[in-house]
Amino acid sequence: MKRFAHKLIKIPCGINTHFFKPIESIQDRVSYTIGFPGNKARPEKNYALFIEIINILQKKYSIDIIEFHNMSRVQVLEAMHTIDILCMTSTIEGSPQIIKEAMACNIPIVSTAVGDVEDLLHEVQNAYIIHSFTAKDFVEKIEGILLLPKTERISNGRKKLEYMQLDEQAVAQKIYKLYQTLL
């Protein structure tokens, strides 16, 4: 396998950036909504840590949760436009679509360092990688985002996706070009 390592190419799934896009929200609520990406019953999603984080935050803030599980694309988009932060506590991931969808919508993200998330979020405003599974490390970053005015509680994730050419058209072109080299 090592002798073919120089031939490996990583091409993550692309995002429909025409569908997933930011919306202007001037609504500044008293409560906050934090998104949990995945099925809380799956152990690798680490829901126990997520709930520990929420329990700490709820001592100071009114927090609602949206679990991104068993949703249509339209429901995911609607929920994405409802959350203030996406919080991924997973122990293992590949190249999570939900992270790229949140980036396309300029949603702040706090995540464990799993899969390619660190690469995706590098230099993205209001996006933090946590190198531990300690609730207080997450709470510190989440609280910093929550305390921002609503107009500043956004990321520049969409620009990063554009820079990385992770829209579905660019990814399709990369795959097409790769297949052309095989002919």
PDB file of C-alpha atoms in Angstrom:
ATOM      1  CA  MET A   1       0.000   0.000   0.000  1.00  0.00           C
ATOM      2  CA  LYS A   2       2.822   2.442   0.819  1.00  0.00           C
ATOM      3  CA  ARG A   3       4.156   2.224  -2.710  1.00  0.00           C
ATOM      4  CA  PHE A   4       0.881   3.719  -4.005  1.00  0.00           C
ATOM      5  CA  ALA A   5       0.628   6.455  -1.356  1.00  0.00           C
ATOM      6  CA  HIS A   6       1.895   9.098  -3.799  1.00  0.00           C
ATOM      7  CA  LYS A   7      -1.098   8.332  -6.036  1.00  0.00           C
ATOM      8  CA  LEU A   8      -3.762   8.909  -3.370  1.00  0.00           C
ATOM      9  CA  ILE A   9      -6.092  11.815  -3.942  1.00  0.00           C
ATOM     10  CA  LYS A  10      -8.580  13.091  -1.364  1.00  0.00           C
ATOM     11  CA  ILE A  11     -11.765  14.497  -2.850  1.00  0.00           C
ATOM     12  CA  PRO A  12     -14.399  15.285  -0.199  1.00  0.00           C
ATOM     13  CA  CYS A  13     -18.075  15.488  -1.104  1.00  0.00           C
ATOM     14  CA  GLY A  14     -19.111  18.866  -2.406  1.00  0.00           C
ATOM     15  CA  ILE A  15     -21.786  21.187  -1.064  1.00  0.00           C
ATOM     16  CA  ASN A  16     -24.716  22.640  -2.958  1.00  0.00           C
ATOM     17  CA  THR A  17     -23.850  26.265  -2.252  1.00  0.00           C
ATOM     18  CA  HIS A  18     -26.917  27.455  -4.162  1.00  0.00           C
ATOM     19  CA  PHE A  19     -29.101  25.627  -1.624  1.00  0.00           C
ATOM     20  CA  PHE A  20     -27.008  26.041   1.538  1.00  0.00           C
ATOM     21  CA  LYS A  21     -26.401  29.750   1.927  1.00  0.00           C
ATOM     22  CA  PRO A  22     -26.520  32.360   4.667  1.00  0.00           C
ATOM     23  CA  ILE A  23     -29.618  34.343   5.451  1.00  0.00           C
ATOM     24  CA  GLU A  24     -29.822  37.688   7.176  1.00  0.00           C
ATOM     25  CA  SER A  25     -31.190  37.311  10.667  1.00  0.00           C
ATOM     26  CA  ILE A  26     -31.712  40.454  12.670  1.00  0.00           C
ATOM     27  CA  GLN A  27     -33.543  38.563  15.372  1.00  0.00           C
ATOM     28  CA  ASP A  28     -31.611  38.761  18.659  1.00  0.00           C
ATOM     29  CA  ARG A  29     -33.172  36.258  21.002  1.00  0.00           C
ATOM     30  CA  VAL A  30     -32.952  35.767  24.725  1.00  0.00           C
ATOM     31  CA  SER A  31     -32.330  32.058  24.178  1.00  0.00           C
ATOM     32  CA  TYR A  32     -29.765  30.335  22.006  1.00  0.00           C
ATOM     33  CA  THR A  33     -29.978  27.236  19.838  1.00  0.00           C
ATOM     34  CA  ILE A  34     -27.078  24.829  19.489  1.00  0.00           C
ATOM     35  CA  GLY A  35     -27.047  22.160  16.813  1.00  0.00           C
ATOM     36  CA  PHE A  36     -25.910  18.598  17.445  1.00  0.00           C
ATOM     37  CA  PRO A  37     -24.743  16.959  14.206  1.00  0.00           C
ATOM     38  CA  GLY A  38     -25.939  13.397  14.099  1.00  0.00           C
ATOM     39  CA  ASN A  39     -27.866  10.649  15.782  1.00  0.00           C
ATOM     40  CA  LYS A  40     -27.353  10.915  19.543  1.00  0.00           C
ATOM     41  CA  ALA A  41     -27.684   7.108  19.798  1.00  0.00           C
ATOM     42  CA  ARG A  42     -24.453   6.580  17.824  1.00  0.00           C
ATOM     43  CA  PRO A  43     -21.583   6.286  20.337  1.00  0.00           C
ATOM     44  CA  GLU A  44     -19.004   7.955  18.051  1.00  0.00           C
ATOM     45  CA  LYS A  45     -21.098  11.149  18.038  1.00  0.00           C
ATOM     46  CA  ASN A  46     -20.308  11.479  21.772  1.00  0.00           C
ATOM     47  CA  TYR A  47     -23.694  12.831  22.836  1.00  0.00           C
ATOM     48  CA  ALA A  48     -22.736  12.436  26.503  1.00  0.00           C
ATOM     49  CA  LEU A  49     -20.091  15.144  26.088  1.00  0.00           C
ATOM     50  CA  PHE A  50     -22.525  17.340  24.165  1.00  0.00           C
ATOM     51  CA  ILE A  51     -25.092  17.113  26.981  1.00  0.00           C
ATOM     52  CA  GLU A  52     -22.406  17.838  29.574  1.00  0.00           C
ATOM     53  CA  ILE A  53     -21.557  21.014  27.621  1.00  0.00           C
ATOM     54  CA  ILE A  54     -25.240  22.004  27.374  1.00  0.00           C
ATOM     55  CA  ASN A  55     -25.809  21.394  31.095  1.00  0.00           C
ATOM     56  CA  ILE A  56     -22.947  23.754  31.953  1.00  0.00           C
ATOM     57  CA  LEU A  57     -24.196  26.413  29.526  1.00  0.00           C
ATOM     58  CA  GLN A  58     -27.779  26.134  30.818  1.00  0.00           C
ATOM     59  CA  LYS A  59     -26.612  27.349  34.225  1.00  0.00           C
ATOM     60  CA  LYS A  60     -26.182  30.805  32.638  1.00  0.00           C
ATOM     61  CA  TYR A  61     -28.153  30.761  29.374  1.00  0.00           C
ATOM     62  CA  SER A  62     -31.412  29.516  27.946  1.00  0.00           C
ATOM     63  CA  ILE A  63     -30.282  26.863  25.454  1.00  0.00           C
ATOM     64  CA  ASP A  64     -32.346  24.908  22.932  1.00  0.00           C
ATOM     65  CA  ILE A  65     -30.983  21.920  21.012  1.00  0.00           C
ATOM     66  CA  ILE A  66     -31.564  20.810  17.444  1.00  0.00           C
ATOM     67  CA  GLU A  67     -30.446  17.285  16.601  1.00  0.00           C
ATOM     68  CA  PHE A  68     -29.546  16.991  12.929  1.00  0.00           C
ATOM     69  CA  HIS A  69     -30.850  13.477  12.406  1.00  0.00           C
ATOM     70  CA  ASN A  70     -33.558  11.988  10.145  1.00  0.00           C
ATOM     71  CA  MET A  71     -34.079  15.296   8.359  1.00  0.00           C
ATOM     72  CA  SER A  72     -34.694  16.081   4.724  1.00  0.00           C
ATOM     73  CA  ARG A  73     -32.321  18.543   3.019  1.00  0.00           C
ATOM     74  CA  VAL A  74     -34.986  21.248   3.374  1.00  0.00           C
ATOM     75  CA  GLN A  75     -35.333  20.511   7.094  1.00  0.00           C
ATOM     76  CA  VAL A  76     -31.555  20.615   7.515  1.00  0.00           C
ATOM     77  CA  LEU A  77     -31.438  24.017   5.808  1.00  0.00           C
ATOM     78  CA  GLU A  78     -34.300  25.362   7.930  1.00  0.00           C
ATOM     79  CA  ALA A  79     -32.663  24.067  11.109  1.00  0.00           C
ATOM     80  CA  MET A  80     -29.287  25.477  10.033  1.00  0.00           C
ATOM     81  CA  HIS A  81     -30.868  28.920   9.797  1.00  0.00           C
ATOM     82  CA  THR A  82     -32.235  28.480  13.328  1.00  0.00           C
ATOM     83  CA  ILE A  83     -29.062  27.563  15.191  1.00  0.00           C
ATOM     84  CA  ASP A  84     -26.540  29.958  16.681  1.00  0.00           C
ATOM     85  CA  ILE A  85     -23.718  27.397  16.782  1.00  0.00           C
ATOM     86  CA  LEU A  86     -23.034  23.891  15.521  1.00  0.00           C
ATOM     87  CA  CYS A  87     -21.211  21.839  18.163  1.00  0.00           C
ATOM     88  CA  MET A  88     -19.584  18.585  17.044  1.00  0.00           C
ATOM     89  CA  THR A  89     -18.295  16.361  19.845  1.00  0.00           C
ATOM     90  CA  SER A  90     -17.549  13.290  17.717  1.00  0.00           C
ATOM     91  CA  THR A  91     -14.706  10.917  18.462  1.00  0.00           C
ATOM     92  CA  ILE A  92     -14.325   9.969  14.790  1.00  0.00           C
ATOM     93  CA  GLU A  93     -15.438  11.463  11.455  1.00  0.00           C
ATOM     94  CA  GLY A  94     -14.287  11.558   7.855  1.00  0.00           C
ATOM     95  CA  SER A  95     -15.226  14.748   6.052  1.00  0.00           C
ATOM     96  CA  PRO A  96     -18.557  15.618   7.671  1.00  0.00           C
ATOM     97  CA  GLN A  97     -21.108  17.182   5.332  1.00  0.00           C
ATOM     98  CA  ILE A  98     -22.851  18.937   8.230  1.00  0.00           C
ATOM     99  CA  ILE A  99     -19.677  20.939   8.915  1.00  0.00           C
ATOM    100  CA  LYS A 100     -19.495  22.032   5.272  1.00  0.00           C
ATOM    101  CA  GLU A 101     -23.227  22.837   5.245  1.00  0.00           C
ATOM    102  CA  ALA A 102     -22.797  25.008   8.348  1.00  0.00           C
ATOM    103  CA  MET A 103     -19.812  26.679   6.708  1.00  0.00           C
ATOM    104  CA  ALA A 104     -21.887  27.396   3.578  1.00  0.00           C
ATOM    105  CA  CYS A 105     -24.445  29.117   5.824  1.00  0.00           C
ATOM    106  CA  ASN A 106     -21.731  31.020   7.777  1.00  0.00           C
ATOM    107  CA  ILE A 107     -22.737  29.333  11.042  1.00  0.00           C
ATOM    108  CA  PRO A 108     -20.175  29.367  13.888  1.00  0.00           C
ATOM    109  CA  ILE A 109     -18.758  25.917  14.670  1.00  0.00           C
ATOM    110  CA  VAL A 110     -17.040  24.368  17.668  1.00  0.00           C
ATOM    111  CA  SER A 111     -15.733  20.873  16.975  1.00  0.00           C
ATOM    112  CA  THR A 112     -13.386  18.170  18.073  1.00  0.00           C
ATOM    113  CA  ALA A 113     -10.326  17.638  15.878  1.00  0.00           C
ATOM    114  CA  VAL A 114     -11.757  14.770  13.813  1.00  0.00           C
ATOM    115  CA  GLY A 115     -11.485  13.875  10.141  1.00  0.00           C
ATOM    116  CA  ASP A 116     -10.652  16.866   7.974  1.00  0.00           C
ATOM    117  CA  VAL A 117     -12.499  19.336  10.213  1.00  0.00           C
ATOM    118  CA  GLU A 118      -9.301  21.033  11.334  1.00  0.00           C
ATOM    119  CA  ASP A 119      -8.331  21.665   7.702  1.00  0.00           C
ATOM    120  CA  LEU A 120     -11.836  22.860   6.835  1.00  0.00           C
ATOM    121  CA  LEU A 121     -12.024  25.315   9.735  1.00  0.00           C
ATOM    122  CA  HIS A 122      -8.441  26.610   9.601  1.00  0.00           C
ATOM    123  CA  GLU A 123      -8.594  30.443   9.640  1.00  0.00           C
ATOM    124  CA  VAL A 124     -12.411  30.501   9.714  1.00  0.00           C
ATOM    125  CA  GLN A 125     -13.769  33.184  12.044  1.00  0.00           C
ATOM    126  CA  ASN A 126     -15.909  31.974  14.965  1.00  0.00           C
ATOM    127  CA  ALA A 127     -14.897  28.386  14.290  1.00  0.00           C
ATOM    128  CA  TYR A 128     -12.877  26.517  16.877  1.00  0.00           C
ATOM    129  CA  ILE A 129     -11.190  23.132  17.047  1.00  0.00           C
ATOM    130  CA  ILE A 130     -11.029  21.553  20.490  1.00  0.00           C
ATOM    131  CA  HIS A 131      -8.172  19.129  21.047  1.00  0.00           C
ATOM    132  CA  SER A 132      -9.761  17.491  24.069  1.00  0.00           C
ATOM    133  CA  PHE A 133     -12.958  15.851  25.177  1.00  0.00           C
ATOM    134  CA  THR A 134     -13.303  18.211  28.148  1.00  0.00           C
ATOM    135  CA  ALA A 135     -16.607  20.064  28.399  1.00  0.00           C
ATOM    136  CA  LYS A 136     -15.105  23.256  29.821  1.00  0.00           C
ATOM    137  CA  ASP A 137     -12.873  23.643  26.756  1.00  0.00           C
ATOM    138  CA  PHE A 138     -15.979  23.637  24.549  1.00  0.00           C
ATOM    139  CA  VAL A 139     -17.975  25.880  26.898  1.00  0.00           C
ATOM    140  CA  GLU A 140     -15.280  28.574  26.837  1.00  0.00           C
ATOM    141  CA  LYS A 141     -15.381  28.858  23.033  1.00  0.00           C
ATOM    142  CA  ILE A 142     -19.170  28.511  22.752  1.00  0.00           C
ATOM    143  CA  GLU A 143     -19.733  31.159  25.406  1.00  0.00           C
ATOM    144  CA  GLY A 144     -17.386  33.522  23.581  1.00  0.00           C
ATOM    145  CA  ILE A 145     -19.526  33.173  20.460  1.00  0.00           C
ATOM    146  CA  LEU A 146     -22.836  33.484  22.317  1.00  0.00           C
ATOM    147  CA  LEU A 147     -21.730  36.756  23.914  1.00  0.00           C
ATOM    148  CA  LEU A 148     -21.161  38.350  20.518  1.00  0.00           C
ATOM    149  CA  PRO A 149     -23.899  40.582  19.090  1.00  0.00           C
ATOM    150  CA  LYS A 150     -26.054  38.665  16.584  1.00  0.00           C
ATOM    151  CA  THR A 151     -24.505  40.574  13.683  1.00  0.00           C
ATOM    152  CA  GLU A 152     -21.059  39.278  14.690  1.00  0.00           C
ATOM    153  CA  ARG A 153     -22.205  35.733  15.529  1.00  0.00           C
ATOM    154  CA  ILE A 154     -21.312  34.512  12.055  1.00  0.00           C
ATOM    155  CA  SER A 155     -18.385  32.847  10.359  1.00  0.00           C
ATOM    156  CA  ASN A 156     -16.691  33.315   7.029  1.00  0.00           C
ATOM    157  CA  GLY A 157     -16.980  29.590   6.347  1.00  0.00           C
ATOM    158  CA  ARG A 158     -18.597  30.102   2.962  1.00  0.00           C
ATOM    159  CA  LYS A 159     -15.536  31.981   1.700  1.00  0.00           C
ATOM    160  CA  LYS A 160     -13.318  29.151   2.943  1.00  0.00           C
ATOM    161  CA  LEU A 161     -15.433  26.592   1.048  1.00  0.00           C
ATOM    162  CA  GLU A 162     -15.103  28.711  -2.086  1.00  0.00           C
ATOM    163  CA  TYR A 163     -11.340  28.972  -1.576  1.00  0.00           C
ATOM    164  CA  MET A 164     -11.085  25.195  -1.112  1.00  0.00           C
ATOM    165  CA  GLN A 165     -13.352  24.666  -4.152  1.00  0.00           C
ATOM    166  CA  LEU A 166     -15.739  22.443  -2.233  1.00  0.00           C
ATOM    167  CA  ASP A 167     -18.925  23.451  -4.000  1.00  0.00           C
ATOM    168  CA  GLU A 168     -20.480  20.490  -5.786  1.00  0.00           C
ATOM    169  CA  GLN A 169     -19.655  21.795  -9.282  1.00  0.00           C
ATOM    170  CA  ALA A 170     -15.937  22.177  -8.493  1.00  0.00           C
ATOM    171  CA  VAL A 171     -15.801  18.748  -6.842  1.00  0.00           C
ATOM    172  CA  ALA A 172     -17.554  17.165  -9.831  1.00  0.00           C
ATOM    173  CA  GLN A 173     -14.966  18.789 -12.122  1.00  0.00           C
ATOM    174  CA  LYS A 174     -12.118  17.391  -9.975  1.00  0.00           C
ATOM    175  CA  ILE A 175     -13.604  13.907 -10.226  1.00  0.00           C
ATOM    176  CA  TYR A 176     -14.130  14.269 -13.978  1.00  0.00           C
ATOM    177  CA  LYS A 177     -10.521  15.404 -14.477  1.00  0.00           C
ATOM    178  CA  LEU A 178      -9.287  12.499 -12.385  1.00  0.00           C
ATOM    179  CA  TYR A 179     -11.226  10.012 -14.516  1.00  0.00           C
ATOM    180  CA  GLN A 180      -9.810  11.639 -17.649  1.00  0.00           C
ATOM    181  CA  THR A 181      -6.295  10.792 -16.444  1.00  0.00           C
ATOM    182  CA  LEU A 182      -7.273   7.133 -16.191  1.00  0.00           C
ATOM    183  CA  LEU A 183      -8.297   6.788 -19.837  1.00  0.00           C
TER     184      LEU A 183
END
